[in-house]
mmCIF file of C-alpha atoms in Angstrom:
data_model
loop_
_atom_site.group_PDB
_atom_site.id
_atom_site.type_symbol
_atom_site.label_atom_id
_atom_site.label_comp_id
_atom_site.label_asym_id
_atom_site.label_seq_id
_atom_site.Cartn_x
_atom_site.Cartn_y
_atom_site.Cartn_z
ATOM 1 C CA MET G 25 -22.235 92.998 40.537
ATOM 2 C CA ILE G 26 -19.166 95.410 41.232
ATOM 3 C CA ARG G 27 -20.293 98.445 39.528
ATOM 4 C CA VAL G 28 -23.751 97.865 41.314
ATOM 5 C CA ALA G 29 -21.233 98.058 44.638
ATOM 6 C CA VAL G 30 -19.175 100.973 44.028
ATOM 7 C CA PHE G 31 -21.801 102.896 42.224
ATOM 8 C CA LEU G 32 -24.335 101.998 46.077
ATOM 9 C CA ALA G 33 -20.967 103.015 47.652
ATOM 10 C CA LEU G 34 -21.002 106.452 46.338
ATOM 11 C CA LEU G 35 -24.323 106.736 47.206
ATOM 12 C CA ILE G 36 -23.559 106.701 51.149
ATOM 13 C CA VAL G 37 -20.784 107.937 51.133
ATOM 14 C CA ALA G 38 -22.965 111.418 49.767
ATOM 15 C CA LYS G 39 -25.211 110.940 52.979
ATOM 16 C CA ALA G 40 -22.288 110.756 55.529
ATOM 17 C CA PHE G 41 -20.792 114.364 54.072
ATOM 18 C CA LYS G 42 -21.567 116.907 55.802
ATOM 19 C CA GLU G 43 -24.211 119.386 54.041
ATOM 20 C CA GLU G 44 -20.838 121.679 52.078
ATOM 21 C CA GLU G 45 -19.181 118.777 50.939
ATOM 22 C CA THR G 46 -22.332 116.918 49.242
ATOM 23 C CA GLN G 47 -22.351 119.494 46.634
ATOM 24 C CA LEU G 48 -19.151 117.842 45.219
ATOM 25 C CA VAL G 49 -19.682 113.908 46.432
ATOM 26 C CA SER G 50 -23.391 114.184 44.940
ATOM 27 C CA GLY G 51 -22.123 115.318 41.052
ATOM 28 C CA THR G 52 -19.250 112.931 41.596
ATOM 29 C CA ALA G 53 -22.185 110.282 41.721
ATOM 30 C CA SER G 54 -24.258 112.286 39.466
ATOM 31 C CA PHE G 55 -21.198 111.532 37.016
ATOM 32 C CA LEU G 56 -20.353 108.149 37.082
ATOM 33 C CA LEU G 57 -24.096 107.054 37.100
ATOM 34 C CA ILE G 58 -24.218 107.197 33.536
ATOM 35 C CA PRO G 59 -20.959 105.682 32.324
ATOM 36 C CA ALA G 60 -22.602 103.037 34.848
ATOM 37 C CA ALA G 61 -26.203 102.203 32.893
ATOM 38 C CA PHE G 62 -23.818 102.085 29.609
ATOM 39 C CA LEU G 63 -21.736 99.125 31.389
ATOM 40 C CA LEU G 64 -24.749 97.340 32.749
ATOM 41 C CA ALA G 65 -26.502 97.045 29.654
ATOM 42 C CA GLY G 66 -23.867 94.530 28.374
ATOM 43 C CA PRO G 67 -24.628 92.716 31.201
ATOM 44 C CA ALA G 68 -28.122 92.727 30.922
ATOM 45 C CA LYS G 69 -28.201 91.860 27.052
ATOM 46 C CA ALA G 70 -26.723 88.770 28.317
ATOM 47 C CA LEU G 71 -29.506 88.208 30.440
ATOM 48 C CA ARG G 72 -32.327 88.636 28.172
ATOM 49 C CA TRP G 73 -29.869 86.198 25.757
ATOM 50 C CA LEU G 74 -29.786 83.561 28.044
ATOM 51 C CA ARG G 75 -34.123 84.197 28.972
ATOM 52 C CA ALA G 76 -34.488 83.678 25.601
ATOM 53 C CA VAL G 77 -32.307 80.463 25.436
ATOM 54 C CA GLU G 78 -33.743 79.155 28.247
ATOM 55 C CA SER G 79 -37.434 79.495 27.215
ATOM 56 C CA VAL G 80 -36.388 77.163 23.628
ATOM 57 C CA LEU G 81 -34.410 74.582 25.722
ATOM 58 C CA LYS G 82 -37.233 74.082 27.592
ATOM 59 C CA SER G 83 -40.257 73.815 24.640
ATOM 60 C CA GLY G 84 -38.081 70.763 22.698
ATOM 61 C CA PRO G 85 -35.767 68.217 22.551
ATOM 62 C CA TRP G 86 -31.610 68.329 20.852
ATOM 63 C CA ARG G 87 -32.709 67.114 17.721
ATOM 64 C CA TYR G 88 -29.441 66.529 15.459
ATOM 65 C CA CYS G 89 -28.432 68.654 11.976
ATOM 66 C CA SER G 90 -26.531 69.390 9.718
ATOM 67 C CA ALA G 91 -26.095 73.222 9.150
ATOM 68 C CA VAL G 92 -24.688 74.927 6.102
ATOM 69 C CA ARG G 93 -23.030 78.315 5.614
ATOM 70 C CA ARG G 94 -25.175 80.768 3.077
ATOM 71 C CA PRO G 95 -22.489 83.254 1.440
ATOM 72 C CA ASP G 96 -25.284 84.400 -1.392
ATOM 73 C CA ALA G 97 -27.653 85.074 1.250
ATOM 74 C CA LYS G 98 -28.057 87.909 3.571
ATOM 75 C CA ALA G 99 -28.248 88.111 7.010
ATOM 76 C CA GLY G 100 -29.537 91.247 8.940
ATOM 77 C CA ALA G 101 -27.699 90.816 11.723
ATOM 78 C CA GLY G 102 -26.035 87.626 11.840
ATOM 79 C CA THR G 103 -25.045 84.873 9.717
ATOM 80 C CA ALA G 104 -26.746 83.574 6.855
ATOM 81 C CA VAL G 105 -27.616 79.665 7.672
ATOM 82 C CA GLN G 106 -29.625 76.414 6.541
ATOM 83 C CA LEU G 107 -29.982 73.759 8.551
ATOM 84 C CA ARG G 108 -31.027 70.088 7.896
ATOM 85 C CA LEU G 109 -32.577 68.042 10.968
ATOM 86 C CA GLY G 110 -31.896 64.413 10.156
ATOM 87 C CA ASP G 111 -29.251 61.977 9.268
ATOM 88 C CA GLY G 112 -29.615 63.660 5.557
ATOM 89 C CA GLY G 113 -31.955 63.478 2.749
ATOM 90 C CA ASP G 114 -33.710 65.785 0.075
ATOM 91 C CA ASP G 115 -33.241 69.421 -0.582
ATOM 92 C CA ALA G 116 -36.557 69.391 0.993
ATOM 93 C CA ASP G 117 -35.718 68.529 3.753
ATOM 94 C CA TRP G 118 -33.532 72.164 4.337
ATOM 95 C CA THR G 119 -34.676 74.947 6.852
ATOM 96 C CA PRO G 120 -35.656 78.411 5.103
ATOM 97 C CA VAL G 121 -32.071 80.827 5.586
ATOM 98 C CA LEU G 122 -32.214 81.760 9.106
ATOM 99 C CA ALA G 123 -29.814 84.316 10.564
ATOM 100 C CA ALA G 124 -26.585 83.099 13.313
ATOM 101 C CA ARG G 125 -25.586 85.438 16.436
ATOM 102 C CA THR G 126 -24.196 85.611 19.766
ATOM 103 C CA TRP G 127 -25.856 86.969 22.746
ATOM 104 C CA ARG G 128 -23.633 90.364 21.116
ATOM 105 C CA ARG G 129 -24.584 89.271 17.707
ATOM 106 C CA ARG G 130 -21.349 88.964 16.575
ATOM 107 C CA THR G 131 -20.625 86.147 13.652
ATOM 108 C CA ARG G 132 -18.916 84.117 15.203
ATOM 109 C CA TRP G 133 -19.841 80.799 12.442
ATOM 110 C CA SER G 134 -17.704 77.828 12.948
ATOM 111 C CA GLY G 135 -16.643 75.374 10.445
ATOM 112 C CA GLU G 136 -17.498 72.804 13.134
ATOM 113 C CA PHE G 137 -20.891 73.295 12.677
ATOM 114 C CA GLU G 138 -21.093 71.973 8.958
ATOM 115 C CA HIS G 139 -19.601 68.557 9.914
ATOM 116 C CA GLY G 140 -22.784 68.313 13.029
ATOM 117 C CA ALA G 141 -24.413 70.227 15.495
ATOM 118 C CA TRP G 142 -27.650 69.544 17.638
ATOM 119 C CA PHE G 143 -30.694 71.750 17.051
ATOM 120 C CA ALA G 144 -33.286 73.635 19.912
ATOM 121 C CA GLY G 145 -36.786 74.788 18.958
ATOM 122 C CA ASN G 146 -39.051 75.154 15.766
ATOM 123 C CA ALA G 147 -36.690 74.913 11.745
ATOM 124 C CA ASP G 148 -39.021 77.514 10.061
ATOM 125 C CA ARG G 149 -38.904 80.310 12.821
ATOM 126 C CA GLY G 150 -34.896 79.611 14.324
ATOM 127 C CA GLY G 151 -33.957 77.797 17.808
ATOM 128 C CA VAL G 152 -30.381 77.626 19.660
ATOM 129 C CA ILE G 153 -28.024 75.561 17.924
ATOM 130 C CA ALA G 154 -24.858 73.512 19.573
ATOM 131 C CA LEU G 155 -21.513 72.186 18.760
ATOM 132 C CA PRO G 156 -21.539 68.448 20.461
ATOM 133 C CA GLY G 157 -20.541 69.299 24.107
ATOM 134 C CA GLY G 158 -23.302 72.494 23.949
ATOM 135 C CA HIS G 159 -19.576 74.582 22.481
ATOM 136 C CA GLY G 160 -20.446 77.567 20.485
ATOM 137 C CA LEU G 161 -24.144 77.863 21.161
ATOM 138 C CA MET G 162 -25.951 80.413 18.711
ATOM 139 C CA THR G 163 -29.190 81.733 18.256
ATOM 140 C CA LEU G 164 -31.104 81.017 15.601
ATOM 141 C CA HIS G 165 -33.305 83.906 14.045
ATOM 142 C CA ARG G 166 -35.955 84.489 11.232
ATOM 143 C CA GLN G 167 -34.283 86.886 8.325
#
């Protein structure tokens, strides 16, 4: 928000100067436009990620699950994991391998997920996983 305010202030200053000095100020504003666009890309990406999380959470309830990291499986962008919904069962209850990641597409997988987590979404296509209390929120995507 501050970045946008600084950019708008530069544009207002450019309009306030005389015609001779306008070229310097508008050149500076144009020069700062490119870095400002890159600096705004991160927050925009985070907002898109949050909207995706919101739509998943609106689609269904949280369900208890066991999550296991799969180091033998490859995940394009994220950590390869499998889920087993409910409190137990046989091997048929495991989901396909899913890629777990944060909005930064980092692979911060905590071992705490393997002691129990909460899942919302479609087990075959992906969804959202979190530790009890809503901590460690990550999205799960199909490989």
